[in-house]
Amino acid sequence: MAITGRRHPPILTSGSPIKSELVYAPDGSVTGVRHAWTFDDMFSVFATQGLDSKKKGEFTREELAPLAEVNVSSLKEYDFFTYAKANGKKLEFNDPQAGYYLDYNTKDTVLTLYFTLPLKAPVKAKDLTLEVYDRELFRRLQLSPRRIRSSSSARPRNASSRSRARRK
């Protein structure tokens, strides 16, 4: 299942996509959520200002690694803006897996943060709700059944999601 949303958090503006994808194990259980969040150009330029790079205006993953660490560490305070329920029960996440990174798009001058949040325990559910939002801004994005996508062929055929996009 995947969601593409807009305006979250404040540095993700109307032109900045948020993509979240459920990760499935071979047995069909959900094991986590893979995020790809693109920051707006203003934040991206500000964040990369003063960073050393081999080529002016271009940044490698290695050059952006310290910035990725700051981003991921900062998001922990906000539960990574990620909330999930399975069959009506709240799901807990572990910290992001190693291997998170930032990518810099030189054409659009934007950064995209890629990270995966593993669930504390895999879950098989008839009803799964994933919400990605900033509680302080009261912006909410939920999975849309029209945008269902899986990172694995293990996604059960009978898997379903409830979804609606709304503002509080």
C-alpha positions as protocol buffer text, in pm:
chain_id: "A"
residue {
  index: 1
  type: MET
  ca { x: 0 y: 0 z: 0 }
}
residue {
  index: 2
  type: ALA
  ca { x: 132 y: 344 z: -76 }
}
residue {
  index: 3
  type: ILE
  ca { x: 27 y: 698 z: -14 }
}
residue {
  index: 4
  type: THR
  ca { x: 134 y: 1017 z: -178 }
}
residue {
  index: 5
  type: GLY
  ca { x: 50 y: 1326 z: 19 }
}
residue {
  index: 6
  type: ARG
  ca { x: 129 y: 1692 z: 45 }
}
residue {
  index: 7
  type: ARG
  ca { x: 210 y: 1951 z: 319 }
}
residue {
  index: 8
  type: HIS
  ca { x: 378 y: 1758 z: 594 }
}
residue {
  index: 9
  type: PRO
  ca { x: 567 y: 1873 z: 798 }
}
residue {
  index: 10
  type: PRO
  ca { x: 599 y: 2250 z: 730 }
}
residue {
  index: 11
  type: ILE
  ca { x: 913 y: 2200 z: 521 }
}
residue {
  index: 12
  type: LEU
  ca { x: 719 y: 1967 z: 295 }
}
residue {
  index: 13
  type: THR
  ca { x: 511 y: 2208 z: 91 }
}
residue {
  index: 14
  type: SER
  ca { x: 237 y: 2167 z: -166 }
}
residue {
  index: 15
  type: GLY
  ca { x: 489 y: 2064 z: -429 }
}
residue {
  index: 16
  type: SER
  ca { x: 669 y: 1814 z: -205 }
}
residue {
  index: 17
  type: PRO
  ca { x: 550 y: 1455 z: -218 }
}
residue {
  index: 18
  type: ILE
  ca { x: 536 y: 1218 z: 74 }
}
residue {
  index: 19
  type: LYS
  ca { x: 540 y: 851 z: -18 }
}
residue {
  index: 20
  type: SER
  ca { x: 485 y: 573 z: 232 }
}
residue {
  index: 21
  type: GLU
  ca { x: 477 y: 204 z: 154 }
}
residue {
  index: 22
  type: LEU
  ca { x: 393 y: -95 z: 370 }
}
residue {
  index: 23
  type: VAL
  ca { x: 663 y: -361 z: 385 }
}
residue {
  index: 24
  type: TYR
  ca { x: 548 y: -726 z: 380 }
}
residue {
  index: 25
  type: ALA
  ca { x: 720 y: -1045 z: 491 }
}
residue {
  index: 26
  type: PRO
  ca { x: 695 y: -1359 z: 275 }
}
residue {
  index: 27
  type: ASP
  ca { x: 414 y: -1489 z: 501 }
}
residue {
  index: 28
  type: GLY
  ca { x: 201 y: -1180 z: 422 }
}
residue {
  index: 29
  type: SER
  ca { x: 247 y: -1005 z: 755 }
}
residue {
  index: 30
  type: VAL
  ca { x: 325 y: -633 z: 761 }
}
residue {
  index: 31
  type: THR
  ca { x: 673 y: -570 z: 902 }
}
residue {
  index: 32
  type: GLY
  ca { x: 712 y: -194 z: 863 }
}
residue {
  index: 33
  type: VAL
  ca { x: 665 y: 125 z: 666 }
}
residue {
  index: 34
  type: ARG
  ca { x: 910 y: 258 z: 406 }
}
residue {
  index: 35
  type: HIS
  ca { x: 903 y: 637 z: 370 }
}
residue {
  index: 36
  type: ALA
  ca { x: 1038 y: 871 z: 100 }
}
residue {
  index: 37
  type: TRP
  ca { x: 981 y: 1234 z: 192 }
}
residue {
  index: 38
  type: THR
  ca { x: 1083 y: 1512 z: -43 }
}
residue {
  index: 39
  type: PHE
  ca { x: 1155 y: 1846 z: 123 }
}
residue {
  index: 40
  type: ASP
  ca { x: 1081 y: 2175 z: -47 }
}
residue {
  index: 41
  type: ASP
  ca { x: 1353 y: 2359 z: -235 }
}
residue {
  index: 42
  type: MET
  ca { x: 1389 y: 2636 z: 26 }
}
residue {
  index: 43
  type: PHE
  ca { x: 1459 y: 2391 z: 307 }
}
residue {
  index: 44
  type: SER
  ca { x: 1682 y: 2181 z: 82 }
}
residue {
  index: 45
  type: VAL
  ca { x: 1898 y: 2475 z: -20 }
}
residue {
  index: 46
  type: PHE
  ca { x: 1918 y: 2597 z: 340 }
}
residue {
  index: 47
  type: ALA
  ca { x: 2006 y: 2250 z: 472 }
}
residue {
  index: 48
  type: THR
  ca { x: 2285 y: 2198 z: 219 }
}
residue {
  index: 49
  type: GLN
  ca { x: 2428 y: 2549 z: 253 }
}
residue {
  index: 50
  type: GLY
  ca { x: 2786 y: 2523 z: 369 }
}
residue {
  index: 51
  type: LEU
  ca { x: 2814 y: 2147 z: 315 }
}
residue {
  index: 52
  type: ASP
  ca { x: 3137 y: 2038 z: 153 }
}
residue {
  index: 53
  type: SER
  ca { x: 3094 y: 1858 z: -177 }
}
residue {
  index: 54
  type: LYS
  ca { x: 3327 y: 1735 z: -447 }
}
residue {
  index: 55
  type: LYS
  ca { x: 3113 y: 1904 z: -715 }
}
residue {
  index: 56
  type: LYS
  ca { x: 2951 y: 2241 z: -653 }
}
residue {
  index: 57
  type: GLY
  ca { x: 2574 y: 2206 z: -626 }
}
residue {
  index: 58
  type: GLU
  ca { x: 2585 y: 1824 z: -615 }
}
residue {
  index: 59
  type: PHE
  ca { x: 2590 y: 1602 z: -308 }
}
residue {
  index: 60
  type: THR
  ca { x: 2657 y: 1231 z: -266 }
}
residue {
  index: 61
  type: ARG
  ca { x: 2482 y: 1014 z: -9 }
}
residue {
  index: 62
  type: GLU
  ca { x: 2807 y: 1002 z: 186 }
}
residue {
  index: 63
  type: GLU
  ca { x: 2830 y: 1383 z: 193 }
}
residue {
  index: 64
  type: LEU
  ca { x: 2466 y: 1403 z: 308 }
}
residue {
  index: 65
  type: ALA
  ca { x: 2498 y: 1126 z: 572 }
}
residue {
  index: 66
  type: PRO
  ca { x: 2546 y: 1362 z: 870 }
}
residue {
  index: 67
  type: LEU
  ca { x: 2241 y: 1562 z: 762 }
}
residue {
  index: 68
  type: ALA
  ca { x: 2037 y: 1240 z: 725 }
}
residue {
  index: 69
  type: GLU
  ca { x: 2138 y: 1147 z: 1081 }
}
residue {
  index: 70
  type: VAL
  ca { x: 2016 y: 1486 z: 1211 }
}
residue {
  index: 71
  type: ASN
  ca { x: 1686 y: 1450 z: 1023 }
}
residue {
  index: 72
  type: VAL
  ca { x: 1615 y: 1098 z: 1146 }
}
residue {
  index: 73
  type: SER
  ca { x: 1721 y: 1180 z: 1504 }
}
residue {
  index: 74
  type: SER
  ca { x: 1496 y: 1487 z: 1504 }
}
residue {
  index: 75
  type: LEU
  ca { x: 1195 y: 1294 z: 1374 }
}
residue {
  index: 76
  type: LYS
  ca { x: 1210 y: 1048 z: 1667 }
}
residue {
  index: 77
  type: GLU
  ca { x: 1076 y: 1319 z: 1898 }
}
residue {
  index: 78
  type: TYR
  ca { x: 762 y: 1329 z: 1681 }
}
residue {
  index: 79
  type: ASP
  ca { x: 720 y: 951 z: 1641 }
}
residue {
  index: 80
  type: PHE
  ca { x: 834 y: 998 z: 1281 }
}
residue {
  index: 81
  type: PHE
  ca { x: 485 y: 1142 z: 1213 }
}
residue {
  index: 82
  type: THR
  ca { x: 378 y: 780 z: 1159 }
}
residue {
  index: 83
  type: TYR
  ca { x: 86 y: 612 z: 1338 }
}
residue {
  index: 84
  type: ALA
  ca { x: -72 y: 274 z: 1263 }
}
residue {
  index: 85
  type: LYS
  ca { x: -352 y: 52 z: 1390 }
}
residue {
  index: 86
  type: ALA
  ca { x: -425 y: -311 z: 1306 }
}
residue {
  index: 87
  type: ASN
  ca { x: -773 y: -443 z: 1378 }
}
residue {
  index: 88
  type: GLY
  ca { x: -829 y: -134 z: 1595 }
}
residue {
  index: 89
  type: LYS
  ca { x: -515 y: -178 z: 1808 }
}
residue {
  index: 90
  type: LYS
  ca { x: -226 y: 70 z: 1805 }
}
residue {
  index: 91
  type: LEU
  ca { x: 95 y: -60 z: 1651 }
}
residue {
  index: 92
  type: GLU
  ca { x: 437 y: 30 z: 1788 }
}
residue {
  index: 93
  type: PHE
  ca { x: 742 y: 104 z: 1574 }
}
residue {
  index: 94
  type: ASN
  ca { x: 1112 y: 56 z: 1639 }
}
residue {
  index: 95
  type: ASP
  ca { x: 1364 y: 321 z: 1539 }
}
residue {
  index: 96
  type: PRO
  ca { x: 1447 y: 336 z: 1168 }
}
residue {
  index: 97
  type: GLN
  ca { x: 1659 y: 60 z: 1023 }
}
residue {
  index: 98
  type: ALA
  ca { x: 2019 y: 130 z: 932 }
}
residue {
  index: 99
  type: GLY
  ca { x: 2057 y: 237 z: 573 }
}
residue {
  index: 100
  type: TYR
  ca { x: 1844 y: 553 z: 580 }
}
residue {
  index: 101
  type: TYR
  ca { x: 1978 y: 825 z: 354 }
}
residue {
  index: 102
  type: LEU
  ca { x: 1921 y: 1158 z: 184 }
}
residue {
  index: 103
  type: ASP
  ca { x: 1928 y: 1199 z: -191 }
}
residue {
  index: 104
  type: TYR
  ca { x: 1976 y: 1535 z: -364 }
}
residue {
  index: 105
  type: ASN
  ca { x: 1796 y: 1608 z: -691 }
}
residue {
  index: 106
  type: THR
  ca { x: 2013 y: 1861 z: -874 }
}
residue {
  index: 107
  type: LYS
  ca { x: 1743 y: 1949 z: -1128 }
}
residue {
  index: 108
  type: ASP
  ca { x: 1482 y: 2046 z: -867 }
}
residue {
  index: 109
  type: THR
  ca { x: 1735 y: 2130 z: -591 }
}
residue {
  index: 110
  type: VAL
  ca { x: 1544 y: 1921 z: -338 }
}
residue {
  index: 111
  type: LEU
  ca { x: 1638 y: 1661 z: -79 }
}
residue {
  index: 112
  type: THR
  ca { x: 1449 y: 1335 z: -31 }
}
residue {
  index: 113
  type: LEU
  ca { x: 1482 y: 1141 z: 293 }
}
residue {
  index: 114
  type: TYR
  ca { x: 1446 y: 763 z: 264 }
}
residue {
  index: 115
  type: PHE
  ca { x: 1394 y: 554 z: 576 }
}
residue {
  index: 116
  type: THR
  ca { x: 1215 y: 241 z: 694 }
}
residue {
  index: 117
  type: LEU
  ca { x: 1033 y: 211 z: 1027 }
}
residue {
  index: 118
  type: PRO
  ca { x: 1008 y: -153 z: 1137 }
}
residue {
  index: 119
  type: LEU
  ca { x: 713 y: -261 z: 1348 }
}
residue {
  index: 120
  type: LYS
  ca { x: 804 y: -394 z: 1692 }
}
residue {
  index: 121
  type: ALA
  ca { x: 621 y: -712 z: 1592 }
}
residue {
  index: 122
  type: PRO
  ca { x: 498 y: -820 z: 1246 }
}
residue {
  index: 123
  type: VAL
  ca { x: 121 y: -814 z: 1211 }
}
residue {
  index: 124
  type: LYS
  ca { x: -142 y: -984 z: 998 }
}
residue {
  index: 125
  type: ALA
  ca { x: -455 y: -774 z: 995 }
}
residue {
  index: 126
  type: LYS
  ca { x: -792 y: -765 z: 826 }
}
residue {
  index: 127
  type: ASP
  ca { x: -804 y: -391 z: 885 }
}
residue {
  index: 128
  type: LEU
  ca { x: -493 y: -174 z: 884 }
}
residue {
  index: 129
  type: THR
  ca { x: -483 y: 204 z: 912 }
}
residue {
  index: 130
  type: LEU
  ca { x: -166 y: 401 z: 851 }
}
residue {
  index: 131
  type: GLU
  ca { x: -162 y: 772 z: 925 }
}
residue {
  index: 132
  type: VAL
  ca { x: 123 y: 1009 z: 847 }
}
residue {
  index: 133
  type: TYR
  ca { x: 68 y: 1353 z: 995 }
}
residue {
  index: 134
  type: ASP
  ca { x: 200 y: 1623 z: 1223 }
}
residue {
  index: 135
  type: ARG
  ca { x: -7 y: 1636 z: 1541 }
}
residue {
  index: 136
  type: GLU
  ca { x: 97 y: 1997 z: 1598 }
}
residue {
  index: 137
  type: LEU
  ca { x: -25 y: 2113 z: 1257 }
}
residue {
  index: 138
  type: PHE
  ca { x: -329 y: 1885 z: 1255 }
}
residue {
  index: 139
  type: ARG
  ca { x: -264 y: 1776 z: 900 }
}
residue {
  index: 140
  type: ARG
  ca { x: -359 y: 1417 z: 837 }
}
residue {
  index: 141
  type: LEU
  ca { x: -290 y: 1185 z: 547 }
}
residue {
  index: 142
  type: GLN
  ca { x: -416 y: 829 z: 530 }
}
residue {
  index: 143
  type: LEU
  ca { x: -378 y: 544 z: 287 }
}
residue {
  index: 144
  type: SER
  ca { x: -603 y: 563 z: -13 }
}
residue {
  index: 145
  type: PRO
  ca { x: -743 y: 234 z: -145 }
}
residue {
  index: 146
  type: ARG
  ca { x: -688 y: 368 z: -497 }
}
residue {
  index: 147
  type: ARG
  ca { x: -315 y: 390 z: -428 }
}
residue {
  index: 148
  type: ILE
  ca { x: -255 y: 41 z: -293 }
}
residue {
  index: 149
  type: ARG
  ca { x: 94 y: -83 z: -367 }
}
residue {
  index: 150
  type: SER
  ca { x: 319 y: -331 z: -197 }
}
residue {
  index: 151
  type: SER
  ca { x: 692 y: -369 z: -168 }
}
residue {
  index: 152
  type: SER
  ca { x: 649 y: -745 z: -188 }
}
residue {
  index: 153
  type: SER
  ca { x: 445 y: -1003 z: -371 }
}
residue {
  index: 154
  type: ALA
  ca { x: 367 y: -1135 z: -21 }
}
residue {
  index: 155
  type: ARG
  ca { x: 86 y: -881 z: 24 }
}
residue {
  index: 156
  type: PRO
  ca { x: -227 y: -1087 z: 94 }
}
residue {
  index: 157
  type: ARG
  ca { x: -487 y: -1071 z: -182 }
}
residue {
  index: 158
  type: ASN
  ca { x: -759 y: -1002 z: 73 }
}
residue {
  index: 159
  type: ALA
  ca { x: -570 y: -714 z: 237 }
}
residue {
  index: 160
  type: SER
  ca { x: -775 y: -400 z: 264 }
}
residue {
  index: 161
  type: SER
  ca { x: -738 y: -51 z: 398 }
}
residue {
  index: 162
  type: ARG
  ca { x: -972 y: 218 z: 518 }
}
residue {
  index: 163
  type: SER
  ca { x: -881 y: 561 z: 406 }
}
residue {
  index: 164
  type: ARG
  ca { x: -981 y: 921 z: 393 }
}
residue {
  index: 165
  type: ALA
  ca { x: -787 y: 1241 z: 368 }
}
residue {
  index: 166
  type: ARG
  ca { x: -902 y: 1519 z: 594 }
}
residue {
  index: 167
  type: ARG
  ca { x: -802 y: 1818 z: 797 }
}
residue {
  index: 168
  type: LYS
  ca { x: -881 y: 1841 z: 1163 }
}
